[in-house]
Structure formats: C-alpha cells, structure tokens
PDB file of C-alpha atoms in Angstrom:
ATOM      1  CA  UNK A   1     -25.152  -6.301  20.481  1.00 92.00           C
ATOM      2  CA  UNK A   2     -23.328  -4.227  17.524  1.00 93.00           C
ATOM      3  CA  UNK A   3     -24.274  -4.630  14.027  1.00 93.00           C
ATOM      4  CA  UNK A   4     -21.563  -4.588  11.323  1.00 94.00           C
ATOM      5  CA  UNK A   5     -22.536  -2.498   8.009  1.00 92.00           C
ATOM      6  CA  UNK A   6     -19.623  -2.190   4.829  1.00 92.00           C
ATOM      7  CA  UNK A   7     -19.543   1.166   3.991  1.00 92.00           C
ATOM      8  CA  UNK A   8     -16.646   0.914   1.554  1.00 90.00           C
ATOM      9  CA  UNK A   9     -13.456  -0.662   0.471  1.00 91.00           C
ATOM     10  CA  UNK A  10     -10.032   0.632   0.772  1.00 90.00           C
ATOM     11  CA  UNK A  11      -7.020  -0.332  -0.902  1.00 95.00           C
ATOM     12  CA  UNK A  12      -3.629   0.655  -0.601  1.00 96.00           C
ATOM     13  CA  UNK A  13      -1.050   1.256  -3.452  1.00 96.00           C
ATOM     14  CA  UNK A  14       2.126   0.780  -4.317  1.00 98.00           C
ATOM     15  CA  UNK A  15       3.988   3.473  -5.946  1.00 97.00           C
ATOM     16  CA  UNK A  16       6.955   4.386  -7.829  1.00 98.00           C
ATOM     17  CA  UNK A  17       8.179   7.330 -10.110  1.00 97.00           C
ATOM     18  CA  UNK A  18       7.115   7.537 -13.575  1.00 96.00           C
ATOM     19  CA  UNK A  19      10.608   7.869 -14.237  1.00 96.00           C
ATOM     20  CA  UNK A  20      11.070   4.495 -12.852  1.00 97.00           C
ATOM     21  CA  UNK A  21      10.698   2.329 -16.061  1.00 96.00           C
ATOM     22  CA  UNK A  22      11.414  -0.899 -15.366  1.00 97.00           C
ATOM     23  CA  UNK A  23       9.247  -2.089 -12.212  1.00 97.00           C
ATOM     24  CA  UNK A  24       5.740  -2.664 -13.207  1.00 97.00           C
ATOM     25  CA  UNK A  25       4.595  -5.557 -11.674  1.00 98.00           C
ATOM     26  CA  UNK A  26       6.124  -6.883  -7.884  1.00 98.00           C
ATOM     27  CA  UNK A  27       4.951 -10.076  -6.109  1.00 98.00           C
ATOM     28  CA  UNK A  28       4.076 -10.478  -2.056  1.00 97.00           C
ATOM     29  CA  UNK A  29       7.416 -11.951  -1.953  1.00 97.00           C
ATOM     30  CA  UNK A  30       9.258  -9.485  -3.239  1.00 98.00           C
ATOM     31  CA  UNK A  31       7.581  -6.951  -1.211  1.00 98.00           C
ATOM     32  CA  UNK A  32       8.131  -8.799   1.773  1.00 98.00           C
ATOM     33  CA  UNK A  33      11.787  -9.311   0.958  1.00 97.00           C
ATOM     34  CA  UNK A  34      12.151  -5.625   0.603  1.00 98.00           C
ATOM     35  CA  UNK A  35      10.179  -4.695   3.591  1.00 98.00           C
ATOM     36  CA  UNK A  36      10.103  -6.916   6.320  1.00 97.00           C
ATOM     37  CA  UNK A  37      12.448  -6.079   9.799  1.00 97.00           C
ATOM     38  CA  UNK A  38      16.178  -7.012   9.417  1.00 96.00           C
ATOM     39  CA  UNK A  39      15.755  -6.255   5.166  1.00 97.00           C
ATOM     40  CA  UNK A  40      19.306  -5.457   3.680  1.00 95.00           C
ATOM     41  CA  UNK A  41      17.775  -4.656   0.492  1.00 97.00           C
ATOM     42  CA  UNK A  42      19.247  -1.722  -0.488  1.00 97.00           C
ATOM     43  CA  UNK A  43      19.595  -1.222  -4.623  1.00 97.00           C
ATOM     44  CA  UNK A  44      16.614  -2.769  -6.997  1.00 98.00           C
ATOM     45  CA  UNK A  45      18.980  -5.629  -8.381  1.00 98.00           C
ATOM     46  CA  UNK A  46      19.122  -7.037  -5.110  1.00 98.00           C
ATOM     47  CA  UNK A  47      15.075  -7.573  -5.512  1.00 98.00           C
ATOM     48  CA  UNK A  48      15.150  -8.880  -8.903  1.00 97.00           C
ATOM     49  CA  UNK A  49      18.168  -9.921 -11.437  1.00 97.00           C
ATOM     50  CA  UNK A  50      17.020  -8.165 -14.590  1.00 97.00           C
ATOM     51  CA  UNK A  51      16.254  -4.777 -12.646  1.00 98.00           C
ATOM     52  CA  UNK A  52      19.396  -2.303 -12.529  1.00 97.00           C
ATOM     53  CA  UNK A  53      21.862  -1.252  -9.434  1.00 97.00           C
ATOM     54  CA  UNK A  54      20.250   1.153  -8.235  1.00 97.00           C
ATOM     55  CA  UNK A  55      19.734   2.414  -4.597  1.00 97.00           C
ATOM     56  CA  UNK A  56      15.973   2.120  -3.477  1.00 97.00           C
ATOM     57  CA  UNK A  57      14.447   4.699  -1.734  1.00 97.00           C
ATOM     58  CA  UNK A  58      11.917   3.482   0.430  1.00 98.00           C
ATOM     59  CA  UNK A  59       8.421   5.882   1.641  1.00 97.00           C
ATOM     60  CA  UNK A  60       5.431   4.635   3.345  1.00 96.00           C
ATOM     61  CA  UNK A  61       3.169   5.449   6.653  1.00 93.00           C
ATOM     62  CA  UNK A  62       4.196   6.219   9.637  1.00 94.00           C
ATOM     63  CA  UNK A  63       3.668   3.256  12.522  1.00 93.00           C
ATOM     64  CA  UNK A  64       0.694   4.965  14.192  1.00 92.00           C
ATOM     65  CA  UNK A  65      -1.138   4.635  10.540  1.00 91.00           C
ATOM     66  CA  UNK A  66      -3.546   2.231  10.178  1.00 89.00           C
ATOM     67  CA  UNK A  67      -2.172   1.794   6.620  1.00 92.00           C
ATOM     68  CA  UNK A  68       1.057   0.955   8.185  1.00 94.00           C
ATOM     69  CA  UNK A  69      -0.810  -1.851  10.371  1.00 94.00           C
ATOM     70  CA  UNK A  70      -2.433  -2.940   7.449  1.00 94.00           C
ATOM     71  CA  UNK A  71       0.322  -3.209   4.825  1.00 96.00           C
ATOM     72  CA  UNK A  72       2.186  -5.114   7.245  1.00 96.00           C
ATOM     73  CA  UNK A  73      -0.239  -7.098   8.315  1.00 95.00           C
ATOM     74  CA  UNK A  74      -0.758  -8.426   4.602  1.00 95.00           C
ATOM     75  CA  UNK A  75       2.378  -8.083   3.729  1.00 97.00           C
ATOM     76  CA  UNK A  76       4.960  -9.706   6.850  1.00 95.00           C
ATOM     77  CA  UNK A  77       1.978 -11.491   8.369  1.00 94.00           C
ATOM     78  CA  UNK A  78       2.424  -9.167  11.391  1.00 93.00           C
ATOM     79  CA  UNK A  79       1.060  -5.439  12.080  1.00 91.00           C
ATOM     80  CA  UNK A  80       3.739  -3.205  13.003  1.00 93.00           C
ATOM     81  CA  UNK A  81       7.010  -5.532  11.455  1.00 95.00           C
ATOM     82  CA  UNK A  82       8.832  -3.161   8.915  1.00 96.00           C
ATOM     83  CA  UNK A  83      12.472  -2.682   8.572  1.00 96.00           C
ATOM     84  CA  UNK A  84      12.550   1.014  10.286  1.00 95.00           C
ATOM     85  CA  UNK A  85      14.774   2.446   7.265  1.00 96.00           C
ATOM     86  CA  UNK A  86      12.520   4.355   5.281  1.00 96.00           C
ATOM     87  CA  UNK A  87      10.833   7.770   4.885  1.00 96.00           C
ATOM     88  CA  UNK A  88       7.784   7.007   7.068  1.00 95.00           C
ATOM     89  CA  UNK A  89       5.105  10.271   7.617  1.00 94.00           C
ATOM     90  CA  UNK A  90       1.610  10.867   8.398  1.00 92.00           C
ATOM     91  CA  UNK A  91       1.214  13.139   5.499  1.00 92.00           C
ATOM     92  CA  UNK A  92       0.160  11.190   2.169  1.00 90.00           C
ATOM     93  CA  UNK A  93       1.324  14.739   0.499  1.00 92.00           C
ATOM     94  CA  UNK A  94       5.059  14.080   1.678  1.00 94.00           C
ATOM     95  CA  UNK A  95       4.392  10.645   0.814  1.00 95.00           C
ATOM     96  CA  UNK A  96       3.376  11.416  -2.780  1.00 95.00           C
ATOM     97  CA  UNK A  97       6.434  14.281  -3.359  1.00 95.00           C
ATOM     98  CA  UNK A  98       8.936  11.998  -2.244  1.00 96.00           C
ATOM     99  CA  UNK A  99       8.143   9.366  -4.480  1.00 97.00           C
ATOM    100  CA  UNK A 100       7.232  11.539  -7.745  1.00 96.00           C
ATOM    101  CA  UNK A 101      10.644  13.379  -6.917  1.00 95.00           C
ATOM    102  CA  UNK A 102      12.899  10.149  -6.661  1.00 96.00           C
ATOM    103  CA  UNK A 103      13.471   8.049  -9.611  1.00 95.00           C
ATOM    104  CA  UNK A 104      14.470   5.313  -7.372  1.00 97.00           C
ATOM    105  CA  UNK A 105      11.728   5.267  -4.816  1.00 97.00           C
ATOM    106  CA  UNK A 106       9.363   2.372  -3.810  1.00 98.00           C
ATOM    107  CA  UNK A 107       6.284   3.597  -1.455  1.00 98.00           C
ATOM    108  CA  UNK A 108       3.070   2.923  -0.556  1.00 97.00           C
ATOM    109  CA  UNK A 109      -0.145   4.954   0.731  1.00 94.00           C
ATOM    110  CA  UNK A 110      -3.660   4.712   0.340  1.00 93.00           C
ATOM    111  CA  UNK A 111      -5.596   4.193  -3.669  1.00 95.00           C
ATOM    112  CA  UNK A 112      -7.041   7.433  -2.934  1.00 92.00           C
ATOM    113  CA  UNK A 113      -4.199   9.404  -2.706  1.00 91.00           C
ATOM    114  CA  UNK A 114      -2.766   7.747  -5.696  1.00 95.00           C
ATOM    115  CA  UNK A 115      -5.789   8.579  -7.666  1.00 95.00           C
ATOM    116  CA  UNK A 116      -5.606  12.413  -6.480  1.00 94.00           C
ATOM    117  CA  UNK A 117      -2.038  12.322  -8.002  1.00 95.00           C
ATOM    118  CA  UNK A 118      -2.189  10.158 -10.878  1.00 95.00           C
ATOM    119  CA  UNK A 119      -0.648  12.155 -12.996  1.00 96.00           C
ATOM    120  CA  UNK A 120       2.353  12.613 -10.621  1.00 96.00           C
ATOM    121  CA  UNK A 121       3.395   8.883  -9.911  1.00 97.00           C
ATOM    122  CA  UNK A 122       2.893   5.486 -11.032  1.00 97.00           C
ATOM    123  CA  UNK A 123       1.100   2.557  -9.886  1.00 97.00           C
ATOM    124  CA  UNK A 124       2.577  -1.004  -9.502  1.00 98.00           C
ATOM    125  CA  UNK A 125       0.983  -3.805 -10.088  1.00 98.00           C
ATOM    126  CA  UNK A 126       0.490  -6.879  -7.743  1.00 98.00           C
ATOM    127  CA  UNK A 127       0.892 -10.247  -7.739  1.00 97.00           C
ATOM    128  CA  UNK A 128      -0.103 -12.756  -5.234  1.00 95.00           C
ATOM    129  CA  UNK A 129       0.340 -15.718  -6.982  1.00 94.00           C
ATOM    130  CA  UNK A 130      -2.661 -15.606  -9.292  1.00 91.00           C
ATOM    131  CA  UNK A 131      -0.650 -13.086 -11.503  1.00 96.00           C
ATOM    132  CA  UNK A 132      -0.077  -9.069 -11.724  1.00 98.00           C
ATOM    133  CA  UNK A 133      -3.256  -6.788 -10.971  1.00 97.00           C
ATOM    134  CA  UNK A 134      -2.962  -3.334 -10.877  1.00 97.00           C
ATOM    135  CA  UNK A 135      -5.253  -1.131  -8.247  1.00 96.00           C
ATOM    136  CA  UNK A 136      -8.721   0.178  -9.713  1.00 96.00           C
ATOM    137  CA  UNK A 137     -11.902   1.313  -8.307  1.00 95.00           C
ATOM    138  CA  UNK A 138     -12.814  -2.096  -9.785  1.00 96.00           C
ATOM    139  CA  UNK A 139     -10.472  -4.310  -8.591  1.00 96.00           C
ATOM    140  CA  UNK A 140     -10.064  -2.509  -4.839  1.00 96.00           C
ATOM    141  CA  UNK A 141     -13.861  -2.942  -4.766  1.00 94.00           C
ATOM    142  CA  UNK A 142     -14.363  -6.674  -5.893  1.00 93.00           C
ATOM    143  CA  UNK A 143     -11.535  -8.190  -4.093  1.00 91.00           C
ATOM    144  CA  UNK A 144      -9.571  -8.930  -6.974  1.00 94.00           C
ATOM    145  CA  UNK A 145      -6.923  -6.704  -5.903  1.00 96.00           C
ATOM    146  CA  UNK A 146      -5.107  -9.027  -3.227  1.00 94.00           C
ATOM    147  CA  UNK A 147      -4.059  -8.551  -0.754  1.00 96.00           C
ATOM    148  CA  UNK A 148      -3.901  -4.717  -0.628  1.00 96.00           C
ATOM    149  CA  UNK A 149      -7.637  -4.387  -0.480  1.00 94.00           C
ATOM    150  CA  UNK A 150     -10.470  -4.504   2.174  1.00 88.00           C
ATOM    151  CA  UNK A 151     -13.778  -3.776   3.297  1.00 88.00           C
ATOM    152  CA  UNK A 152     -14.568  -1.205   5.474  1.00 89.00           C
ATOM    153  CA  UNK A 153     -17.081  -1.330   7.917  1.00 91.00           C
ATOM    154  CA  UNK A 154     -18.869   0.774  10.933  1.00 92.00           C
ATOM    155  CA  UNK A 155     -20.606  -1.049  14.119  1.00 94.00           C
ATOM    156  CA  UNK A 156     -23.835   0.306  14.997  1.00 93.00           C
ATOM    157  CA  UNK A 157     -25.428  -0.573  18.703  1.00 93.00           C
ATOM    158  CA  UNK A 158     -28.424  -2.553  17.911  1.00 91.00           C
ATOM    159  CA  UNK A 159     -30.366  -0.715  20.752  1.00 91.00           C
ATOM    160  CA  UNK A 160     -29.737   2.655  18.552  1.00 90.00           C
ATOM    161  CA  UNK A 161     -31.346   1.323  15.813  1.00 86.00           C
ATOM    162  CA  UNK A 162     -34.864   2.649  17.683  1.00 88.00           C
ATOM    163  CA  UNK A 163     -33.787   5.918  16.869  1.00 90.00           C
ATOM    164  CA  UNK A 164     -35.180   7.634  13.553  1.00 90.00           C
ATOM    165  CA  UNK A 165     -32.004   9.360  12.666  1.00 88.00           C
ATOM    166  CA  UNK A 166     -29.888   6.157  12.998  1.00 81.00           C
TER     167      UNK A 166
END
C-alpha cells in the first residue's frame, strides 16, 4: 500500500515576447488550434482576426518532457499529440532566449522558469471558458489557473512509514 502526499503545485506558462503587444489573453481553443498535430497555423491572424500577419514562431518542451505530456494532455486531450513544427528542447534556458529574442514567438515551459525570467518575457493569460487568468503563485496554487496547473504529489510505501527518518 502507497500513500499519496501533495508536495506542491506546478503550472506551466505560456509565453511570448514583450515586444509582442497585442496577444494578452488566448483561450484552450485557440491554443489547441495552434498546437494540435496536422496545425497549418502559421502567422497570428490565422489564430485570431484582429491580431496582425505575422509568422508565429512556435517553442516548447521537448517530447520526453513531462511538461510536454502535460501541456498536451490539457491542451489536445492526448499526451504526446503536437504538430512536430516547433523549436522543442530540454533546456528551459533555450526555451526562454528563443522566445525573449523573437517578437513573433508563442512558447510554453514551466511558471518557474517564467518567474526566473520575468523581466525577459511575458506571460499570457488563459482562458478556459470562465474568462482570462494569468499564472501566479496564487492562482497555480489554488486551481484557479486552468488548466495549466496541478498538484504534485510523492507516494510513500506505507510499510516505510515505521521508519523514524521517513
């Protein structure tokens, strides 16, 4: 028998350049329309009307992340489904210079890394229906932030809890 103990809650953000000043708020939808396998979204007007013709540049994790599994899971419904077009790495720090450097890009990576480089990129807002939230220690933590947050938790061996140190 395991026992199951939160030890935190992770979210994942979505990023663009702060040169980027016209996407501050994108739905599931949208997200999914951009992302999902067999996407020929290719310029920002093709997501939304009002936003200009410009190219997107897409970054994100690489498919042996578990931030790739989870984003889209959430996002497609399905771990591992992505359109395969993008810069995909391992290293958030790639990640985060791509993005900052590209006035065009779209990306996403985990709240922490976004908070270690706030002043480098911008967050985007999500909404899943029940309006536009942006990513805080606050709204990662109580849920509110959906559905790009989630708890985290570690399984402990109920036999081991006998042992002082556990």
């Amino acid at each position: 028998d395991y026992i199951q103990l939160k030890v935190g809650t992770d979210g994942l953000s979505v990023i663009v350049s702060p040169r980027n000043d016209f996407v501050s708020c994108l739905s599931v939808g949208e997200l999914k329309q951009i992302w999902e396998p067999g996407s020929t979204i290719g310029s920002w007007k093709e997501v939304r009307a009002e936003f200009p013709d410009r190219p997107i540049s897409l970054y994100g994790a690489d498919t042996d992340s578990g931030t790739f599994d989870y984003f889209t899971e959430e996002i497609m419904g399905e771990a591992q489904a992505s359109r395969p077009d993008y810069t995909a790495s391992a290293d958030d720090n790639v990640l985060v210079r791509g993005i900052a450097g590209d006035r065009n890009s779209l990306g996403y990576f985990g709240y922490g890394y976004y908070a270690e480089n706030a002043d480098k990129l911008k967050l985007v807002a999500i909404d899943n229906g029940e309006g536009c939230i942006i990513p805080s220690d606050e709204t990662i933590e109580n849920g509110e932030y959906a559905p790009l947050s989630r708890p985290l938790f570690i399984y402990i061996n109920s036999e081991s809890l006998e042992r002082a140190e556990v």
